[in-house]
Short mmCIF file of C-alpha atoms in Angstrom, two decimals:
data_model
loop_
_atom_site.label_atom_id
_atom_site.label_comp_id
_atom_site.label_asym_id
_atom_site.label_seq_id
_atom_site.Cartn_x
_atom_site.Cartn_y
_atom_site.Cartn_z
CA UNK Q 408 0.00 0.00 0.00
CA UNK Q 409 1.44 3.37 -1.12
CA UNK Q 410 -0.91 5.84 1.17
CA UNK Q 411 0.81 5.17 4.96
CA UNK Q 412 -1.06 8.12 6.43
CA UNK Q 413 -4.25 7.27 9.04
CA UNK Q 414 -6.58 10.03 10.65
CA UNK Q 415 -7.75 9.14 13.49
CA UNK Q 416 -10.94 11.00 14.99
CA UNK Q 417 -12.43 10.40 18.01
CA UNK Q 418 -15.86 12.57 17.98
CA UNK Q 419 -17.76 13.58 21.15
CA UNK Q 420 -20.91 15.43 21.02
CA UNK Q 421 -19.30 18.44 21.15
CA UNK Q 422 -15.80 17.75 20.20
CA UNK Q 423 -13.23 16.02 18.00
CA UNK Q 424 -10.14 14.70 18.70
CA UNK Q 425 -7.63 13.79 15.79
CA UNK Q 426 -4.30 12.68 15.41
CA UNK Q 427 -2.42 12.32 12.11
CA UNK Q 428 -0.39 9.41 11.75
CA UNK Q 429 2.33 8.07 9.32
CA UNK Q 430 2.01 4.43 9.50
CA UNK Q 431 5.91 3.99 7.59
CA UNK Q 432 6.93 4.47 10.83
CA UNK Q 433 4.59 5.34 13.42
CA UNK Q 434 4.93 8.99 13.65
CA UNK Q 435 2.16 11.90 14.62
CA UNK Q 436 2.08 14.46 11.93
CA UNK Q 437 -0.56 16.71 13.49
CA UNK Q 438 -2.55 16.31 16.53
CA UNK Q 439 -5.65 18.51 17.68
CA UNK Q 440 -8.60 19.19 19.33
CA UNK Q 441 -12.24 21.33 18.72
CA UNK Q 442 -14.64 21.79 21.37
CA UNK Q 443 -17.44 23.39 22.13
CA UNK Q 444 -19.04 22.73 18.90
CA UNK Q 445 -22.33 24.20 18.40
CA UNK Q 446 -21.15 27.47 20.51
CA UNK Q 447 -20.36 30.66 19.44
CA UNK Q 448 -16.80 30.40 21.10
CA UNK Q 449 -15.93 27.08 19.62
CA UNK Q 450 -12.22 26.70 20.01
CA UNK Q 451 -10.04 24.77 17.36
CA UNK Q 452 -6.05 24.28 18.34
CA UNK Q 453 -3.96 22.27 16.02
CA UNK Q 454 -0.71 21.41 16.49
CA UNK Q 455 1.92 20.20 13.08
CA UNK Q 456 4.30 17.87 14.38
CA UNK Q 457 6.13 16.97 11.17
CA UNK Q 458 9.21 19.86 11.06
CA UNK Q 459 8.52 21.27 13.97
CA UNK Q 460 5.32 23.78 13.38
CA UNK Q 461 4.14 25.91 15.94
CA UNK Q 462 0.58 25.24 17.25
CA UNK Q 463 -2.52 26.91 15.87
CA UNK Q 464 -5.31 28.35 18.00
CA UNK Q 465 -8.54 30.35 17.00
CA UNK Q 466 -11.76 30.53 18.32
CA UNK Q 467 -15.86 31.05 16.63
CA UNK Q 468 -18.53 29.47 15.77
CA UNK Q 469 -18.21 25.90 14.41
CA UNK Q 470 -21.85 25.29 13.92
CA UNK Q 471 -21.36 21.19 13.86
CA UNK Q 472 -19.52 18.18 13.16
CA UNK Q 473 -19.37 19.14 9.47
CA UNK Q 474 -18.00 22.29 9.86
CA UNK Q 475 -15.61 21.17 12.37
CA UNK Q 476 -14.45 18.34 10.56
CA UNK Q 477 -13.97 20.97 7.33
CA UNK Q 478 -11.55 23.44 9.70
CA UNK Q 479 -9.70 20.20 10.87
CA UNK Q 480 -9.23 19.49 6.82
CA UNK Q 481 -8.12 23.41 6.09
CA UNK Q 482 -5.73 23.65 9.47
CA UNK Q 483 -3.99 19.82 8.03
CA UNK Q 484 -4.29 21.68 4.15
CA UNK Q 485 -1.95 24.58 5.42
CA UNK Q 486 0.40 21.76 6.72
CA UNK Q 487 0.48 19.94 3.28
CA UNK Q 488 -1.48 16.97 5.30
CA UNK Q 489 -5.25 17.90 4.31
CA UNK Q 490 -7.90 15.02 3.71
CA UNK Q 491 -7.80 15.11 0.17
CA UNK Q 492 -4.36 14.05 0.14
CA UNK Q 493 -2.92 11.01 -1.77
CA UNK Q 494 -0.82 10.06 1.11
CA UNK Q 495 -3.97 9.25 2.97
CA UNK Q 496 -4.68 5.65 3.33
CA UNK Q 497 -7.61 5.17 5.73
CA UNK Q 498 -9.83 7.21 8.33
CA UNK Q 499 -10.26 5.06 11.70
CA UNK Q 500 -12.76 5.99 14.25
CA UNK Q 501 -13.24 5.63 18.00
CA UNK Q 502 -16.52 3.90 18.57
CA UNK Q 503 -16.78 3.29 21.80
CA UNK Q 504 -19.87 0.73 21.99
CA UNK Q 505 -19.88 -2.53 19.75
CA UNK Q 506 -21.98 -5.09 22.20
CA UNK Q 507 -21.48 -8.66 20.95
CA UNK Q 508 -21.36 -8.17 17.71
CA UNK Q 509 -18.17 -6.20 16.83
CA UNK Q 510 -15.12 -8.43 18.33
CA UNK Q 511 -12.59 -6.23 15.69
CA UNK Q 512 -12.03 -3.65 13.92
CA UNK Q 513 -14.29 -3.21 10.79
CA UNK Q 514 -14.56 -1.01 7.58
CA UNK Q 515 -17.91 1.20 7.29
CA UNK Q 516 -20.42 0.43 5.33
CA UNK Q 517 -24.10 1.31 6.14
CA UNK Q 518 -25.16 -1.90 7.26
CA UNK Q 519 -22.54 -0.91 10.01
CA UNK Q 520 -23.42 2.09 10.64
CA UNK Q 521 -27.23 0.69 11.14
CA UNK Q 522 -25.52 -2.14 13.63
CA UNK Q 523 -23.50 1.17 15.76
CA UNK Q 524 -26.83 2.78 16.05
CA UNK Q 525 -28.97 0.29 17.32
CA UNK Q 526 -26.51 -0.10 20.20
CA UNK Q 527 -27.50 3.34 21.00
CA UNK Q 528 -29.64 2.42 24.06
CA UNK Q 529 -26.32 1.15 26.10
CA UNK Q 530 -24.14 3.69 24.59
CA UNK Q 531 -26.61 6.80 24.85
CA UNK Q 532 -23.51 9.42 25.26
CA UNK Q 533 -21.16 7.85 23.14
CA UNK Q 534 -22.32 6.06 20.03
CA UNK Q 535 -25.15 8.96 18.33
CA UNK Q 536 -21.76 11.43 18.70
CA UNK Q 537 -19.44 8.78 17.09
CA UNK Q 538 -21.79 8.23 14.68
CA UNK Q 539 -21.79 12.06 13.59
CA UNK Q 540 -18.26 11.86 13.25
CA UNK Q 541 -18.29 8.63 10.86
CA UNK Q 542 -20.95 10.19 8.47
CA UNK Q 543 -19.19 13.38 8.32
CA UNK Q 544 -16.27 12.35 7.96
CA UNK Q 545 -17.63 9.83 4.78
CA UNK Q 546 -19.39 12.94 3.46
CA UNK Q 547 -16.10 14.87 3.20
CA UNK Q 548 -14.24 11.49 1.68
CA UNK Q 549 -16.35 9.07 0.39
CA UNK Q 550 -13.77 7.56 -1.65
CA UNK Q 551 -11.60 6.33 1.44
CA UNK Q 552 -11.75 3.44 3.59
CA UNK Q 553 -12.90 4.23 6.83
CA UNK Q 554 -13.24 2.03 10.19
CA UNK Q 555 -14.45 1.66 13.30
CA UNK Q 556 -12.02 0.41 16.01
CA UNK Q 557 -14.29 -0.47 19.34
CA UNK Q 558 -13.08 0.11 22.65
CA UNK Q 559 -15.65 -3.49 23.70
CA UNK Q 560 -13.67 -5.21 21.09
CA UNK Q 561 -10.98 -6.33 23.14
CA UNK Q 562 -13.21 -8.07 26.04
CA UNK Q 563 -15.11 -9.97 23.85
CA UNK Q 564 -12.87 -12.63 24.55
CA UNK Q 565 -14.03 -13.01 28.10
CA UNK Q 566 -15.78 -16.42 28.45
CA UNK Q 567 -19.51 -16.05 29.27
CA UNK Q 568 -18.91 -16.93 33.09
CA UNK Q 569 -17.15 -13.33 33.48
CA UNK Q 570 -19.53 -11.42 30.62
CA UNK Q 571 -22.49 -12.62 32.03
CA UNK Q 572 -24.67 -11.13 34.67
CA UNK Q 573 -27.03 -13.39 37.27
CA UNK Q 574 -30.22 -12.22 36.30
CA UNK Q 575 -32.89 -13.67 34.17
CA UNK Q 576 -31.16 -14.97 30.97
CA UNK Q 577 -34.22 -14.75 28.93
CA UNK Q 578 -34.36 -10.70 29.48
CA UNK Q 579 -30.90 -10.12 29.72
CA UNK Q 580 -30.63 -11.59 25.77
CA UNK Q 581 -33.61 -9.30 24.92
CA UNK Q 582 -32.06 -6.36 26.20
CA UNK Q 583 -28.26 -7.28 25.60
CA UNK Q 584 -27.87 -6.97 29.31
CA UNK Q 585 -24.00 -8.23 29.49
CA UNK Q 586 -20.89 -6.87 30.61
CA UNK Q 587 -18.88 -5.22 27.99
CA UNK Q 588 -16.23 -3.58 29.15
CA UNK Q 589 -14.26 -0.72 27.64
CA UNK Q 590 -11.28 1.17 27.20
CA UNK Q 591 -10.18 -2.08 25.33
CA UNK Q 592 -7.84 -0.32 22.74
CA UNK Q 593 -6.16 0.67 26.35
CA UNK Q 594 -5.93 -2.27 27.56
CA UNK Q 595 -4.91 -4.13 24.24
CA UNK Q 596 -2.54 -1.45 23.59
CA UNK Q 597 -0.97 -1.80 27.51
CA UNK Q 598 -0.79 -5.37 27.73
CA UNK Q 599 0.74 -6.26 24.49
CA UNK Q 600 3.52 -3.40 25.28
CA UNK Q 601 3.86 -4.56 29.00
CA UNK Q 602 4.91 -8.13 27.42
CA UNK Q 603 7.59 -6.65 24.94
CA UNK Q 604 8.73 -4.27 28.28
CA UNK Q 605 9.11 -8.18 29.61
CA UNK Q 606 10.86 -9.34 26.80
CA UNK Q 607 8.46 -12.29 26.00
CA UNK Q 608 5.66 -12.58 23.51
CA UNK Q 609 1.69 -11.18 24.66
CA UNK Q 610 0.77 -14.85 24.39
CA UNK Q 611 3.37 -16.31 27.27
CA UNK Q 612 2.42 -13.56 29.75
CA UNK Q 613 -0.49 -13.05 31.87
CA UNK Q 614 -1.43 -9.24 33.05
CA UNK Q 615 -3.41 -7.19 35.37
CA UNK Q 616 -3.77 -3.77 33.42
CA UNK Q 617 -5.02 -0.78 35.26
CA UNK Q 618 -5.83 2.34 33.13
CA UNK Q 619 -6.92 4.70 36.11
CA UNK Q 620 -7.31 8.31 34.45
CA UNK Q 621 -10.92 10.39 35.11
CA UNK Q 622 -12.47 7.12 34.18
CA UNK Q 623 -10.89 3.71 35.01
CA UNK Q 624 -10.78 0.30 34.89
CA UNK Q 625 -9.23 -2.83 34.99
CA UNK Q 626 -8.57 -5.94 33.50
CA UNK Q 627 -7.45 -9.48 33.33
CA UNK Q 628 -5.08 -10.37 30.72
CA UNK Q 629 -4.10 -14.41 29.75
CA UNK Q 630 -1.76 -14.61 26.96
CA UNK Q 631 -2.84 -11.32 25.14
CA UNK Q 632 -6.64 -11.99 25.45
CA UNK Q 633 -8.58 -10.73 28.14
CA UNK Q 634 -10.91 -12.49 30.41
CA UNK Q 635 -12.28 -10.35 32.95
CA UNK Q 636 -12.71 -6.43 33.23
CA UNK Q 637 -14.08 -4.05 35.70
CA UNK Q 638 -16.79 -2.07 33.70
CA UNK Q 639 -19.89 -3.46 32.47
CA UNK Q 640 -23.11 -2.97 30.71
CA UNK Q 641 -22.17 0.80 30.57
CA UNK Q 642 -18.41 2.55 31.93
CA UNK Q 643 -20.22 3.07 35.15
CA UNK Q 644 -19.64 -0.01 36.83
CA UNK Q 645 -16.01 -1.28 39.15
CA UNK Q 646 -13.51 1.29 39.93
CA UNK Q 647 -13.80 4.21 41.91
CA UNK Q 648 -13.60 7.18 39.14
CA UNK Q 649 -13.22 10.64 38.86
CA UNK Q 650 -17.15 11.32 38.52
CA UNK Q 651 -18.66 7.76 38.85
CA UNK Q 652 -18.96 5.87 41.65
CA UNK Q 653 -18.39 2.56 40.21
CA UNK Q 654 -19.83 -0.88 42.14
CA UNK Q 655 -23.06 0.14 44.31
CA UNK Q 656 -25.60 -2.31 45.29
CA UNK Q 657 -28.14 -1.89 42.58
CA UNK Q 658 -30.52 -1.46 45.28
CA UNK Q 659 -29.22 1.84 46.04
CA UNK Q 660 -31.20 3.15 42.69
CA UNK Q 661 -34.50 1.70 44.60
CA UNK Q 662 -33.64 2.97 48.00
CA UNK Q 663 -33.38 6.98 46.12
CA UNK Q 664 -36.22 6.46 44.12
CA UNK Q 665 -38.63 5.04 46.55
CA UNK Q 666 -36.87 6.98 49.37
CA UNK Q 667 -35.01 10.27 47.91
CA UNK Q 668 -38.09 10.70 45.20
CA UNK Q 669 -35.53 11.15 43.21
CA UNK Q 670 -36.24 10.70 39.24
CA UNK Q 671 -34.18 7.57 36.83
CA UNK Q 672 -32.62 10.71 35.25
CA UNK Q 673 -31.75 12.28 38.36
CA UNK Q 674 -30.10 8.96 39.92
CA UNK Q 675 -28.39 8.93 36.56
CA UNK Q 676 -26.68 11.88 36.58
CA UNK Q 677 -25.53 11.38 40.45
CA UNK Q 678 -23.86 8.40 40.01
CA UNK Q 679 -22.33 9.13 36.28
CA UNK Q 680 -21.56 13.06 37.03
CA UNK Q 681 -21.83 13.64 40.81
CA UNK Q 682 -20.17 10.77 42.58
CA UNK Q 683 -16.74 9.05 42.78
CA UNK Q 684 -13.96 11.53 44.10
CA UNK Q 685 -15.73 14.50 43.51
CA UNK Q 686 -18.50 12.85 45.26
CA UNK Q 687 -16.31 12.20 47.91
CA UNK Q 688 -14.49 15.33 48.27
CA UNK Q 689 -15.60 17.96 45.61
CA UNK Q 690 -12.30 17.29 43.59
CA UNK Q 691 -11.48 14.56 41.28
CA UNK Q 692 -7.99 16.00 40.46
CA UNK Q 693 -5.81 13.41 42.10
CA UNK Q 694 -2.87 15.79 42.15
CA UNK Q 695 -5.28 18.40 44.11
CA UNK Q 696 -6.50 15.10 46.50
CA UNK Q 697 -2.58 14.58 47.15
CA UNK Q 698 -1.94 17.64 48.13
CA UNK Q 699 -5.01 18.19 50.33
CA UNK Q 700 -3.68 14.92 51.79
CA UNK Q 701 -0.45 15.62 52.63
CA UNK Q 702 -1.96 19.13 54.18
CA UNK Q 703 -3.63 16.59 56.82
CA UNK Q 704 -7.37 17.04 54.90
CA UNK Q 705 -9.80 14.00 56.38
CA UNK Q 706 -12.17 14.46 53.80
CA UNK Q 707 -9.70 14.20 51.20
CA UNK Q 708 -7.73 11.28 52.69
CA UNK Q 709 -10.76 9.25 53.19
CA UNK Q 710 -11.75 9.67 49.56
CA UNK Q 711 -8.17 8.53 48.19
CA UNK Q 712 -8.56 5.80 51.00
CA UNK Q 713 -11.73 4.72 49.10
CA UNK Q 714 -10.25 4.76 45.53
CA UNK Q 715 -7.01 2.92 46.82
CA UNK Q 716 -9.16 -0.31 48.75
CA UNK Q 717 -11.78 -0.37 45.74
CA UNK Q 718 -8.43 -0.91 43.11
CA UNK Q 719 -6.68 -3.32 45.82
CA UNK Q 720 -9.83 -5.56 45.66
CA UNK Q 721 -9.23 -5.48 41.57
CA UNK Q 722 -6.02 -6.59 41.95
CA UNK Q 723 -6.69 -9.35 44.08
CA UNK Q 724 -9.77 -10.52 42.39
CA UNK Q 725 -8.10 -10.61 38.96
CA UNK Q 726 -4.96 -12.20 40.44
CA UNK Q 727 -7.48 -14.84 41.69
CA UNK Q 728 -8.84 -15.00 38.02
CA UNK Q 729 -5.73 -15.33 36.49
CA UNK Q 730 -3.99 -18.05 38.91
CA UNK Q 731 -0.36 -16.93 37.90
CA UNK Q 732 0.28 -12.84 36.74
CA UNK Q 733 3.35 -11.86 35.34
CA UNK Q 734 2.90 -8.29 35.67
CA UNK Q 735 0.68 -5.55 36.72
CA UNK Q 736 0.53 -2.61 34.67
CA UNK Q 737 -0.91 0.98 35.49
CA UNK Q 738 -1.50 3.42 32.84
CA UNK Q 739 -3.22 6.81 31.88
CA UNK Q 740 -3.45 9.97 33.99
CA UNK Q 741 -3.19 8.67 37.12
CA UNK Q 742 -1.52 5.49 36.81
CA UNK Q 743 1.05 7.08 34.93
CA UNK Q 744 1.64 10.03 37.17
CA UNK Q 745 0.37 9.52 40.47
CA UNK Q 746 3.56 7.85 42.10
CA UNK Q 747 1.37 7.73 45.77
CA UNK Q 748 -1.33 5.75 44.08
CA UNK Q 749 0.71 3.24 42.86
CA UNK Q 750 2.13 2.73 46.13
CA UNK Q 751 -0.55 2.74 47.79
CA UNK Q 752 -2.67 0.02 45.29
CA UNK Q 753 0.13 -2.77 45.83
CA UNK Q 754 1.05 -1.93 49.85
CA UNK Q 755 0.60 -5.27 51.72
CA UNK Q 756 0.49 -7.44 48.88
CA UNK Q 757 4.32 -8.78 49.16
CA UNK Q 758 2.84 -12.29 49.97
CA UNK Q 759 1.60 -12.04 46.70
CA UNK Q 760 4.87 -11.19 44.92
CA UNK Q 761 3.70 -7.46 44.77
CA UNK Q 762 5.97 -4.50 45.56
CA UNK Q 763 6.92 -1.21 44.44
CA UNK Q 764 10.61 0.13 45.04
CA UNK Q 765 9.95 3.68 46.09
CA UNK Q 766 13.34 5.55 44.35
CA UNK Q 767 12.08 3.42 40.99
CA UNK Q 768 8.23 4.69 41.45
CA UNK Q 769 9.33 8.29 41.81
CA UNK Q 770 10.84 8.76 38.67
CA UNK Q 771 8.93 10.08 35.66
CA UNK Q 772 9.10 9.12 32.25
CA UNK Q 773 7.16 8.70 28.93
CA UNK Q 774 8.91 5.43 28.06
CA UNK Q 775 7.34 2.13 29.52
CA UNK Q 776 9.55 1.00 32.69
CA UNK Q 777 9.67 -1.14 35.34
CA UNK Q 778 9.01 -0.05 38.91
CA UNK Q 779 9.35 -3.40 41.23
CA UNK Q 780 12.26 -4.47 43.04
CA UNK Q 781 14.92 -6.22 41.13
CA UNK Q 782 14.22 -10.13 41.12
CA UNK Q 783 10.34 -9.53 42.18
CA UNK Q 784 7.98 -12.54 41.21
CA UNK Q 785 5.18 -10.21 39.81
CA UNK Q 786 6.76 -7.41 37.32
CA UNK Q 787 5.16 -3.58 38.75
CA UNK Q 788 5.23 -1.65 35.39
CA UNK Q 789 4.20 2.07 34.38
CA UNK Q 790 3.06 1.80 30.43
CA UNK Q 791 1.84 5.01 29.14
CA UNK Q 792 -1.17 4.06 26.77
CA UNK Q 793 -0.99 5.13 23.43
CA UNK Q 794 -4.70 4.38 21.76
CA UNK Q 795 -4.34 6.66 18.95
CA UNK Q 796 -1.33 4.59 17.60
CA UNK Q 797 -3.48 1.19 18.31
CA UNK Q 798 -6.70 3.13 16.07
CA UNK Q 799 -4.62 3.71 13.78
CA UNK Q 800 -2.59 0.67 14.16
CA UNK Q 801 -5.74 -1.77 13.85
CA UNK Q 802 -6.97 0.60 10.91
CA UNK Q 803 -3.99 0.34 9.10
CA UNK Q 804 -3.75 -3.44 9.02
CA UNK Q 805 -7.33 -4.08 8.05
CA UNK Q 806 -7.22 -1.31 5.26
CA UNK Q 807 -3.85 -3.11 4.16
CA UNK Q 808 -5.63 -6.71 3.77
CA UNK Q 809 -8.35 -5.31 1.99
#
């Protein structure tokens, strides 16, 4: 294939992420952001990568995904990268829902597109503002292979024992009532790299990977293929987040309803928006949490108490799951930065080959590295996720077989 170039978009409802990549070698030509589409102070900044440009910022009105996605082509034109360029070999898209169905990445077509949207109902904030992106971006080039890259794809491999839920099989099939999982171009991305990091292939080691930004979760890794993961149905369920408070007895939606008076909408919103950290402590910055810590703040100390017992129970289940782990792996904001919470997740696990050597943990870095003693049993890596490079890795591969 002569085109090597991949955009890859990932479109909120009002926003769009992109990076440029060249595939030759796995290089970002431009990266950028708009947001606050549909305002009058919609702000684009673009960034060139490729000879060392200067980033780009200007703010107005970008009335909607179309006219967003048109700025991001003009801003890439002035670069000598726009969309209509030869060089381009594929568009791949963050979808973030892809229930059952969708266990890889796939090229668009509209029987695809009908398939994304009827997963709507358990994707209700993420899917109708992916799609958007998808059929703009096919509007503006509807010559070029584009494709969807699912962040459920990787956890369809969990065996039915870990997908399914104990409720009334007959209604959860109606209602595709499963767990899902996501982040899964995270977690693919993490484990595969926290094997190389090892020095043995993804399919001889077994991993715990925990991607603990403003969302998080966690997952059990055998031989490059995951069987277990922390979120479920929807990204609200397992790990204490930034906004979401994660596992709750359901019976905590009856108890507010019945109780509280409160409204479905309502209880969605407080556990989605309103709970987690911020919930805890009116901040879901963990660098701000640190700090209040370290100042002697209760309230603060009992929420980062909460966040670090909910992840320890993670890593002990999924050890359980996995019989033998070869490494645990954090990643994103806070696992990559957040030396404290590392720490603190692994503290009093030594009998389970765990531990963190503190001089190790405190360095930074933006190379994957090791952060266990010398000679531990269980590896204690830092792997900073990359999922651009796996959209546009996947996307690549597919468009190249095609």
């Amino acid at each position: 294939m002569s085109a090597s170039r991949v955009l890859v978009l990932n479109s909120g409802s009002s926003s769009v992420k992109y990076q440029l990549l060249d595939m030759r070698d796995s290089s970002r030509l431009a990266v950028g952001l708009v947001e606050r589409i549909g305002e009058e102070t919609s702000r684009l900044k673009h960034t060139p990568l490729a000879g060392g440009g200067e980033s780009r910022e200007w703010t107005g009105p970008i009335a909607d995904h179309e006219a967003a996605l048109k700025a991001v082509s003009a801003e890439l034109a002035k670069d000598g990268l726009g969309l209509d360029s030869p060089e381009l070999a594929a568009i791949g898209h963050r979808v973030v829902h892809g229930g059952k169905h969708f266990t890889e990445p796939t090229v668009i077509d509209d029987a695809v597109l009908a398939e994304i949207e009827r997963l709507i109902p358990v994707a209700p904030l993420h899917n109708p503002a992916n799609l958007t992106g998808i059929r703009t971006a096919r509007q503006l080039r509807p010559d070029l292979p584009q494709v969807a890259v699912f962040d459920t794809a990787f956890h369809t491999t969990m065996p039915e024992s870990a997908a399914r839920y104990a409720i009334d099989v007959e209604t959860a099939d109606r209602h595709r009532i499963r767990r899902y999982g996501f982040h899964g171009t995270s977690h693919a991305y993490v484990s595969r790299a926290t094997a190389e990091l090892l020095g043995k292939a993804p399919e001889d080691v077994n991993v715990i990977v925990l991607h603990l930004g403003n969302g998080a979760s966690a997952s059990a890794v055998r031989g490059g293929r995951c069987v277990d993961t922390s979120m479920g149905l929807t990204p609200l369920e397992g790990l204490v987040m930034g906004t979401r408070s994660g596992d709750v007895d359901p019976a905590v939606i009856f108890h507010l309803a019945r109780v509280a008076e409160m409204s479905i909408d309502e209880i969605d919103t407080l556990l989605n928006k309103k709970s987690g950290l911020i919930g805890l402590c009116s901040d879901n910055d963990m660098r701000e949490i640190r700090r209040r810590v370290d100042e002697g703040d209760a309230e603060a100390k009992l929420a980062f108490d909460i966040y670090i017992h909910r992840l320890k129970k993670y890593i002990g289940a999924y050890y359980a799951v996995l019989g033998r782990v070869d490494a645990v792996a954090f990643t994103a904001g806070v696992g990559e930065n957040a030396a404290p919470v590392r720490e603190a997740a692994v503290a009093g696990l030594e009998e389970l080959g765990l531990a963190v050597d503190g001089e190790l943990n405190a360095v930074r870095g933006d190379e994957p590295r090791l952060i266990s003693p010398a000679h531990a049993r269980v590896a204690v890596a830092v792997v900073p996720t990359d999922e651009e490079l796996e959209i546009a890795t996947q996307t690549y591969a597919l468009v190249g077989r095609i």
